[in-house]
């Protein structure tokens, strides 16, 4: 029987993993450990590995995996920026992801966050908690129907987000390095990000983190936004210069931001810090601000997405073990 190690197992994944193991007649070890230079030694005698890395992997790990006879790492997420694909390939390690486990889960969350900011529900809730039931200008909302939405990155998630905003009757514009025909049903493409954000009341980003887009959303770009816009990031933290975002909020250029990802999140998300110190003043500021909705990289977290992620990771691992490749390999 083949043996697969499932690192970073979370409580919500156990049931789907056990069911998959039974259906596929594979021995799957469920471990809460994170894959690193120490835990890689646990893979002696295993055929494959699936994990859910959040931070960068030590580059030496690929060589060690090769020595241990492991041929792949199946990442249980869409993003795979935590892997060094060149180093992996050099050591004959196939990296795979689960590119499409439920684009709806993230799109729906992006829209939910935008609605919270625009309809001021997070502010209203805070006031009600203090027994302040007055109708006041700071909690007067706009109607989503009357707004323009910019979708930056019009792949799977971006398109569904655009489609949902179409349902509200909003005007939806978009920008992508590679515009696609299907997205044109739901949005009007602009030639540049600057053009796309210029008149948008809501800007929602849906692109992967790449070497080229680190801090793409910086002071210069935020200055191109429409005054009072809200910014939604359910993509990747590194795409946004958080200090510049805070300045844009302070100056009133932006009226709010919903951040499901944060550039230095890997120390904190998704961990329990209730009794621990947070030594990141920027993160603390994001947590405290009334104009920011900060969530711990949770946009994907639905029952459907979790099942698809578990099965997608294990399918990829088993396929590389048995056939030497898999359709979702990324290197
Ligand atoms: P996708 O590959 O279908 O679409 C990404 C799109 O971004 C592509 O059309 C691509 O051409 C475009 N793009 C790439 N670089 C760009 C740039 N610099 N400017 C403009 N467009 C650019 O991916 P997807 O499934 O829609 O996912 C989008 C992103 O969402 C993922 O890469 C990931 O970072 C993020 N994500 C977040 C969560 C979460 O829980 N918060 C979960 C899954 C995915």
CSV table of N, CA, C and O in Angstrom, one decimal, residues 50-146:
chain,number,residue,atom,x,y,z
A,50,UNK,N,1.7,15.8,1.0
A,50,UNK,CA,0.9,16.9,0.7
A,50,UNK,C,0.9,17.8,1.9
A,50,UNK,O,1.0,17.3,3.0
A,51,UNK,N,0.9,19.1,1.7
A,51,UNK,CA,1.0,20.1,2.8
A,51,UNK,C,0.3,21.3,2.4
A,51,UNK,O,-0.3,21.5,1.3
A,52,UNK,N,0.3,22.2,3.4
A,52,UNK,CA,-0.4,23.5,3.2
A,52,UNK,C,0.5,24.6,3.7
A,52,UNK,O,0.3,25.2,4.8
A,53,UNK,N,1.6,24.8,3.0
A,53,UNK,CA,2.6,25.8,3.5
A,53,UNK,C,2.0,27.2,3.4
A,53,UNK,O,1.2,27.5,2.5
A,54,UNK,N,2.4,28.0,4.4
A,54,UNK,CA,2.0,29.4,4.2
A,54,UNK,C,3.2,30.3,4.1
A,54,UNK,O,3.2,31.3,3.3
A,55,UNK,N,4.3,30.0,4.7
A,55,UNK,CA,5.6,30.7,4.6
A,55,UNK,C,6.5,30.0,3.6
A,55,UNK,O,6.3,28.9,3.1
A,56,UNK,N,7.6,30.8,3.3
A,56,UNK,CA,8.6,30.2,2.3
A,56,UNK,C,9.3,29.0,2.9
A,56,UNK,O,9.5,28.9,4.1
A,57,UNK,N,9.5,28.0,2.0
A,57,UNK,CA,10.2,26.8,2.4
A,57,UNK,C,11.7,27.0,2.3
A,57,UNK,O,12.2,27.7,1.4
A,58,UNK,N,12.4,26.3,3.2
A,58,UNK,CA,13.9,26.3,3.1
A,58,UNK,C,14.3,25.7,1.8
A,58,UNK,O,13.9,24.5,1.5
A,59,UNK,N,15.2,26.3,1.0
A,59,UNK,CA,15.6,25.8,-0.3
A,59,UNK,C,16.3,24.5,-0.2
A,59,UNK,O,16.3,23.7,-1.2
A,60,UNK,N,16.9,24.1,1.0
A,60,UNK,CA,17.6,22.9,1.1
A,60,UNK,C,16.7,21.7,1.1
A,60,UNK,O,17.1,20.5,0.9
A,61,UNK,N,15.4,21.9,1.3
A,61,UNK,CA,14.4,20.8,1.5
A,61,UNK,C,14.3,20.0,0.2
A,61,UNK,O,14.1,18.8,0.3
A,62,UNK,N,14.4,20.6,-1.0
A,62,UNK,CA,14.2,19.9,-2.2
A,62,UNK,C,15.2,18.8,-2.4
A,62,UNK,O,14.9,17.6,-2.8
A,63,UNK,N,16.5,19.1,-2.1
A,63,UNK,CA,17.6,18.1,-2.2
A,63,UNK,C,17.3,17.0,-1.2
A,63,UNK,O,17.5,15.8,-1.6
A,64,UNK,N,16.9,17.3,0.0
A,64,UNK,CA,16.7,16.2,1.0
A,64,UNK,C,15.5,15.3,0.6
A,64,UNK,O,15.6,14.1,0.7
A,65,UNK,N,14.5,15.9,0.0
A,65,UNK,CA,13.3,15.1,-0.5
A,65,UNK,C,13.8,14.2,-1.5
A,65,UNK,O,13.4,13.0,-1.5
A,66,UNK,N,14.6,14.7,-2.5
A,66,UNK,CA,15.1,13.8,-3.5
A,66,UNK,C,15.9,12.7,-3.0
A,66,UNK,O,15.7,11.5,-3.4
A,67,UNK,N,16.7,13.0,-2.0
A,67,UNK,CA,17.5,11.9,-1.3
A,67,UNK,C,16.6,10.8,-0.7
A,67,UNK,O,17.0,9.7,-0.7
A,68,UNK,N,15.5,11.3,-0.2
A,68,UNK,CA,14.6,10.4,0.5
A,68,UNK,C,13.7,9.6,-0.5
A,68,UNK,O,12.8,8.8,-0.1
A,69,UNK,N,13.8,9.9,-1.8
A,69,UNK,CA,13.1,9.2,-2.8
A,69,UNK,C,11.7,9.8,-3.0
A,69,UNK,O,10.8,9.2,-3.6
A,70,UNK,N,11.4,11.0,-2.5
A,70,UNK,CA,10.1,11.6,-2.7
A,70,UNK,C,10.1,12.4,-3.9
A,70,UNK,O,11.1,13.2,-4.2
A,71,UNK,N,9.1,12.3,-4.7
A,71,UNK,CA,9.1,13.0,-6.1
A,71,UNK,C,8.2,14.2,-6.2
A,71,UNK,O,8.2,14.8,-7.2
A,72,UNK,N,7.5,14.5,-5.1
A,72,UNK,CA,6.6,15.6,-5.3
A,72,UNK,C,6.2,16.3,-4.0
A,72,UNK,O,6.4,15.7,-2.9
A,73,UNK,N,5.7,17.5,-4.0
A,73,UNK,CA,5.0,18.1,-2.9
A,73,UNK,C,3.7,18.6,-3.5
A,73,UNK,O,3.6,19.4,-4.4
A,74,UNK,N,2.6,18.2,-2.9
A,74,UNK,CA,1.2,18.6,-3.4
A,74,UNK,C,0.7,19.7,-2.4
A,74,UNK,O,0.4,19.4,-1.2
A,75,UNK,N,0.7,20.9,-2.8
A,75,UNK,CA,0.3,22.0,-2.0
A,75,UNK,C,-1.3,22.1,-2.0
A,75,UNK,O,-1.9,22.1,-3.1
A,76,UNK,N,-1.9,22.1,-0.8
A,76,UNK,CA,-3.3,22.2,-0.8
A,76,UNK,C,-3.8,23.6,-0.7
A,76,UNK,O,-4.4,24.1,0.2
A,77,UNK,N,-3.5,24.4,-1.8
A,77,UNK,CA,-4.0,25.7,-2.0
A,77,UNK,C,-3.8,26.1,-3.4
A,77,UNK,O,-3.0,25.4,-4.1
A,78,UNK,N,-4.3,27.2,-3.8
A,78,UNK,CA,-4.1,27.7,-5.2
A,78,UNK,C,-2.7,28.3,-5.3
A,78,UNK,O,-2.0,28.1,-6.3
A,79,UNK,N,-2.4,29.1,-4.3
A,79,UNK,CA,-1.1,29.9,-4.3
A,79,UNK,C,0.1,28.9,-4.1
A,79,UNK,O,0.0,28.0,-3.3
A,80,UNK,N,1.2,29.1,-4.8
A,80,UNK,CA,2.3,28.3,-4.6
A,80,UNK,C,3.6,29.1,-4.6
A,80,UNK,O,4.7,28.7,-4.9
A,81,UNK,N,3.5,30.4,-4.2
A,81,UNK,CA,4.6,31.3,-4.2
A,81,UNK,C,5.6,31.0,-3.1
A,81,UNK,O,6.7,31.6,-3.1
A,82,UNK,N,5.2,30.1,-2.2
A,82,UNK,CA,6.1,29.7,-1.1
A,82,UNK,C,7.2,28.7,-1.6
A,82,UNK,O,8.1,28.3,-0.8
A,83,UNK,N,7.1,28.2,-2.8
A,83,UNK,CA,8.0,27.2,-3.3
A,83,UNK,C,9.0,27.8,-4.3
A,83,UNK,O,8.7,28.7,-5.0
A,84,UNK,N,10.2,27.3,-4.3
A,84,UNK,CA,11.3,27.7,-5.2
A,84,UNK,C,11.2,26.7,-6.4
A,84,UNK,O,11.8,25.6,-6.3
A,85,UNK,N,10.5,27.0,-7.4
A,85,UNK,CA,10.2,26.1,-8.5
A,85,UNK,C,11.5,25.6,-9.2
A,85,UNK,O,11.6,24.4,-9.6
A,86,UNK,N,12.4,26.5,-9.3
A,86,UNK,CA,13.7,26.2,-10.0
A,86,UNK,C,14.4,25.2,-9.2
A,86,UNK,O,14.9,24.1,-9.7
A,87,UNK,N,14.5,25.4,-7.9
A,87,UNK,CA,15.3,24.5,-7.0
A,87,UNK,C,14.5,23.1,-7.0
A,87,UNK,O,15.2,22.1,-7.0
A,88,UNK,N,13.2,23.2,-7.0
A,88,UNK,CA,12.4,21.9,-6.9
A,88,UNK,C,12.7,21.1,-8.2
A,88,UNK,O,13.0,19.9,-8.1
A,89,UNK,N,12.6,21.8,-9.4
A,89,UNK,CA,12.8,21.1,-10.6
A,89,UNK,C,14.2,20.5,-10.7
A,89,UNK,O,14.4,19.3,-11.2
A,90,UNK,N,15.2,21.3,-10.3
A,90,UNK,CA,16.6,20.8,-10.3
A,90,UNK,C,16.8,19.5,-9.5
A,90,UNK,O,17.6,18.6,-9.8
A,91,UNK,N,15.9,19.3,-8.5
A,91,UNK,CA,16.0,18.1,-7.6
A,91,UNK,C,14.9,17.1,-7.9
A,91,UNK,O,14.5,16.3,-7.1
A,92,UNK,N,14.3,17.3,-9.1
A,92,UNK,CA,13.2,16.3,-9.6
A,92,UNK,C,12.0,16.3,-8.7
A,92,UNK,O,11.4,15.2,-8.5
A,93,UNK,N,11.7,17.4,-8.1
A,93,UNK,CA,10.5,17.4,-7.2
A,93,UNK,C,9.4,18.2,-8.0
A,93,UNK,O,9.6,19.3,-8.4
A,94,UNK,N,8.3,17.5,-8.2
A,94,UNK,CA,7.1,18.1,-8.9
A,94,UNK,C,6.3,18.8,-7.8
A,94,UNK,O,5.8,18.2,-6.9
A,95,UNK,N,6.1,20.1,-8.0
A,95,UNK,CA,5.2,20.9,-7.1
A,95,UNK,C,3.8,21.0,-7.8
A,95,UNK,O,3.8,21.3,-9.0
A,96,UNK,N,2.8,20.7,-7.1
A,96,UNK,CA,1.4,20.8,-7.7
A,96,UNK,C,0.6,21.7,-6.7
A,96,UNK,O,0.9,21.8,-5.6
A,97,UNK,N,-0.4,22.3,-7.3
A,97,UNK,CA,-1.4,23.1,-6.4
A,97,UNK,C,-2.8,22.6,-6.7
A,97,UNK,O,-3.0,21.6,-7.4
A,98,UNK,N,-3.7,23.2,-6.0
A,98,UNK,CA,-5.1,22.9,-6.3
A,98,UNK,C,-5.7,24.2,-6.8
A,98,UNK,O,-6.2,25.0,-6.1
A,99,UNK,N,-5.6,24.4,-8.2
A,99,UNK,CA,-5.9,25.7,-8.7
A,99,UNK,C,-7.4,26.2,-8.6
A,99,UNK,O,-7.7,27.3,-8.5
A,100,UNK,N,-8.3,25.2,-8.6
A,100,UNK,CA,-9.7,25.6,-8.6
A,100,UNK,C,-10.5,24.7,-7.6
A,100,UNK,O,-11.1,23.8,-8.0
A,101,UNK,N,-10.4,25.1,-6.3
A,101,UNK,CA,-11.1,24.2,-5.4
A,101,UNK,C,-12.5,24.8,-5.0
A,101,UNK,O,-13.4,24.1,-4.5
A,102,UNK,N,-12.6,26.1,-5.3
A,102,UNK,CA,-14.0,26.7,-5.1
A,102,UNK,C,-13.8,28.2,-5.3
A,102,UNK,O,-13.7,29.0,-4.3
A,103,UNK,N,-13.6,28.7,-6.5
A,103,UNK,CA,-13.4,30.1,-6.7
A,103,UNK,C,-14.6,30.9,-6.1
A,103,UNK,O,-14.4,32.1,-5.7
A,104,UNK,N,-15.8,30.3,-6.1
A,104,UNK,CA,-16.9,31.0,-5.5
A,104,UNK,C,-16.7,31.4,-4.0
A,104,UNK,O,-17.1,32.5,-3.6
A,105,UNK,N,-16.0,30.5,-3.3
A,105,UNK,CA,-15.8,30.8,-1.9
A,105,UNK,C,-15.1,32.2,-1.7
A,105,UNK,O,-15.5,33.0,-0.9
A,106,UNK,N,-14.0,32.4,-2.5
A,106,UNK,CA,-13.3,33.6,-2.4
A,106,UNK,C,-14.0,34.8,-2.9
A,106,UNK,O,-14.1,35.9,-2.4
A,107,UNK,N,-14.6,34.6,-4.1
A,107,UNK,CA,-15.4,35.7,-4.7
A,107,UNK,C,-16.5,36.2,-3.8
A,107,UNK,O,-16.7,37.4,-3.6
A,108,UNK,N,-17.2,35.2,-3.2
A,108,UNK,CA,-18.4,35.6,-2.4
A,108,UNK,C,-17.8,36.4,-1.2
A,108,UNK,O,-18.5,37.3,-0.7
A,109,UNK,N,-16.6,36.0,-0.7
A,109,UNK,CA,-16.1,36.7,0.5
A,109,UNK,C,-15.6,38.1,0.1
A,109,UNK,O,-15.8,39.0,0.9
A,110,UNK,N,-15.0,38.2,-1.1
A,110,UNK,CA,-14.6,39.6,-1.5
A,110,UNK,C,-15.8,40.5,-1.6
A,110,UNK,O,-15.8,41.6,-1.1
A,111,UNK,N,-16.9,40.0,-2.1
A,111,UNK,CA,-18.2,40.8,-2.2
A,111,UNK,C,-18.7,41.1,-0.8
A,111,UNK,O,-19.1,42.2,-0.5
A,112,UNK,N,-18.7,40.1,0.0
A,112,UNK,CA,-19.2,40.3,1.4
A,112,UNK,C,-18.4,41.4,2.1
A,112,UNK,O,-19.0,42.3,2.7
A,113,UNK,N,-17.1,41.4,1.9
A,113,UNK,CA,-16.3,42.4,2.6
A,113,UNK,C,-16.6,43.8,2.0
A,113,UNK,O,-16.7,44.7,2.8
A,114,UNK,N,-16.7,43.8,0.7
A,114,UNK,CA,-17.1,45.1,0.1
A,114,UNK,C,-18.4,45.6,0.6
A,114,UNK,O,-18.5,46.8,0.9
A,115,UNK,N,-19.4,44.7,0.7
A,115,UNK,CA,-20.7,45.2,1.2
A,115,UNK,C,-20.6,45.7,2.6
A,115,UNK,O,-21.2,46.7,3.0
A,116,UNK,N,-19.8,45.0,3.5
A,116,UNK,CA,-19.6,45.4,4.9
A,116,UNK,C,-19.1,46.8,4.9
A,116,UNK,O,-19.6,47.6,5.7
A,117,UNK,N,-18.1,47.1,4.1
A,117,UNK,CA,-17.5,48.4,4.1
A,117,UNK,C,-18.4,49.5,3.6
A,117,UNK,O,-18.6,50.6,4.2
A,118,UNK,N,-19.1,49.1,2.4
A,118,UNK,CA,-19.9,50.2,1.8
A,118,UNK,C,-21.2,50.4,2.6
A,118,UNK,O,-21.6,51.5,2.8
A,119,UNK,N,-21.8,49.3,3.2
A,119,UNK,CA,-23.0,49.4,4.0
A,119,UNK,C,-22.7,49.7,5.4
A,119,UNK,O,-23.6,49.8,6.2
A,120,UNK,N,-21.4,49.8,5.7
A,120,UNK,CA,-20.9,50.3,7.1
A,120,UNK,C,-21.4,49.3,8.2
A,120,UNK,O,-21.6,49.7,9.4
A,121,UNK,N,-21.6,48.1,7.9
A,121,UNK,CA,-22.2,47.2,8.9
A,121,UNK,C,-21.2,47.0,10.1
A,121,UNK,O,-21.7,46.8,11.2
A,122,UNK,N,-19.9,47.0,9.8
A,122,UNK,CA,-19.0,46.8,10.9
A,122,UNK,C,-19.0,47.9,11.9
A,122,UNK,O,-18.9,47.8,13.1
A,123,UNK,N,-19.3,49.1,11.3
A,123,UNK,CA,-19.4,50.3,12.2
A,123,UNK,C,-20.7,50.3,13.0
A,123,UNK,O,-20.8,50.6,14.2
A,124,UNK,N,-21.7,49.9,12.3
A,124,UNK,CA,-23.1,49.9,12.9
A,124,UNK,C,-23.1,48.9,14.1
A,124,UNK,O,-23.6,49.1,15.2
A,125,UNK,N,-22.4,47.7,13.8
A,125,UNK,CA,-22.4,46.7,14.9
A,125,UNK,C,-21.6,47.2,16.1
A,125,UNK,O,-22.1,47.0,17.2
A,126,UNK,N,-20.5,47.9,15.8
A,126,UNK,CA,-19.8,48.5,17.0
A,126,UNK,C,-20.6,49.5,17.8
A,126,UNK,O,-20.5,49.5,19.0
A,127,UNK,N,-21.4,50.3,17.1
A,127,UNK,CA,-22.2,51.3,17.8
A,127,UNK,C,-23.3,50.6,18.6
A,127,UNK,O,-23.6,50.9,19.7
A,128,UNK,N,-23.9,49.6,18.0
A,128,UNK,CA,-25.0,48.9,18.7
A,128,UNK,C,-24.5,48.2,19.9
A,128,UNK,O,-25.2,48.2,21.0
A,129,UNK,N,-23.3,47.6,19.9
A,129,UNK,CA,-22.7,47.0,21.0
A,129,UNK,C,-22.6,48.0,22.2
A,129,UNK,O,-22.6,47.6,23.4
A,130,UNK,N,-22.4,49.3,21.8
A,130,UNK,CA,-22.3,50.3,22.9
A,130,UNK,C,-23.7,51.0,23.1
A,130,UNK,O,-23.8,52.0,23.7
A,131,UNK,N,-24.8,50.3,22.7
A,131,UNK,CA,-26.2,50.8,22.8
A,131,UNK,C,-26.4,52.1,22.2
A,131,UNK,O,-27.3,52.9,22.6
A,132,UNK,N,-25.6,52.4,21.2
A,132,UNK,CA,-25.8,53.7,20.4
A,132,UNK,C,-26.6,53.4,19.1
A,132,UNK,O,-26.1,52.8,18.2
A,133,UNK,N,-27.9,53.7,19.2
A,133,UNK,CA,-28.8,53.3,18.1
A,133,UNK,C,-29.2,54.4,17.2
A,133,UNK,O,-30.1,54.4,16.4
A,134,UNK,N,-28.4,55.5,17.3
A,134,UNK,CA,-28.7,56.7,16.5
A,134,UNK,C,-28.4,56.5,15.0
A,134,UNK,O,-27.5,55.8,14.7
A,135,UNK,N,-29.2,57.2,14.2
A,135,UNK,CA,-28.8,57.3,12.7
A,135,UNK,C,-27.9,58.5,12.6
A,135,UNK,O,-28.4,59.6,12.8
A,136,UNK,N,-26.7,58.3,12.1
A,136,UNK,CA,-25.8,59.4,12.0
A,136,UNK,C,-25.0,59.3,10.7
A,136,UNK,O,-24.8,58.2,10.1
A,137,UNK,N,-24.5,60.4,10.2
A,137,UNK,CA,-23.9,60.5,8.9
A,137,UNK,C,-22.8,59.4,8.7
A,137,UNK,O,-22.7,58.8,7.6
A,138,UNK,N,-21.9,59.2,9.7
A,138,UNK,CA,-20.8,58.3,9.4
A,138,UNK,C,-21.3,56.8,9.1
A,138,UNK,O,-20.5,56.1,8.5
A,139,UNK,N,-22.6,56.5,9.4
A,139,UNK,CA,-23.0,55.2,9.1
A,139,UNK,C,-24.0,55.2,7.9
A,139,UNK,O,-24.6,54.2,7.6
A,140,UNK,N,-24.2,56.4,7.3
A,140,UNK,CA,-25.0,56.4,6.1
A,140,UNK,C,-24.3,55.7,5.0
A,140,UNK,O,-23.1,56.0,4.8
A,141,UNK,N,-25.0,54.8,4.3
A,141,UNK,CA,-24.3,54.0,3.3
A,141,UNK,C,-24.5,54.5,1.9
A,141,UNK,O,-25.3,55.4,1.6
A,142,UNK,N,-23.8,53.9,0.9
A,142,UNK,CA,-24.1,54.1,-0.5
A,142,UNK,C,-24.8,52.8,-1.0
A,142,UNK,O,-24.7,51.7,-0.3
A,143,UNK,N,-25.5,52.9,-2.1
A,143,UNK,CA,-26.1,51.6,-2.7
A,143,UNK,C,-25.2,51.0,-3.7
A,143,UNK,O,-24.6,51.7,-4.5
A,144,UNK,N,-25.0,49.7,-3.5
A,144,UNK,CA,-24.0,49.0,-4.4
A,144,UNK,C,-24.3,49.2,-5.9
A,144,UNK,O,-23.5,49.3,-6.7
A,145,UNK,N,-25.6,49.2,-6.1
A,145,UNK,CA,-26.1,49.4,-7.5
A,145,UNK,C,-25.5,50.7,-8.2
A,145,UNK,O,-25.3,50.7,-9.4
A,146,UNK,N,-25.3,51.7,-7.3
A,146,UNK,CA,-24.9,53.0,-7.9
A,146,UNK,C,-23.4,53.1,-8.0
A,146,UNK,O,-22.9,54.1,-8.4
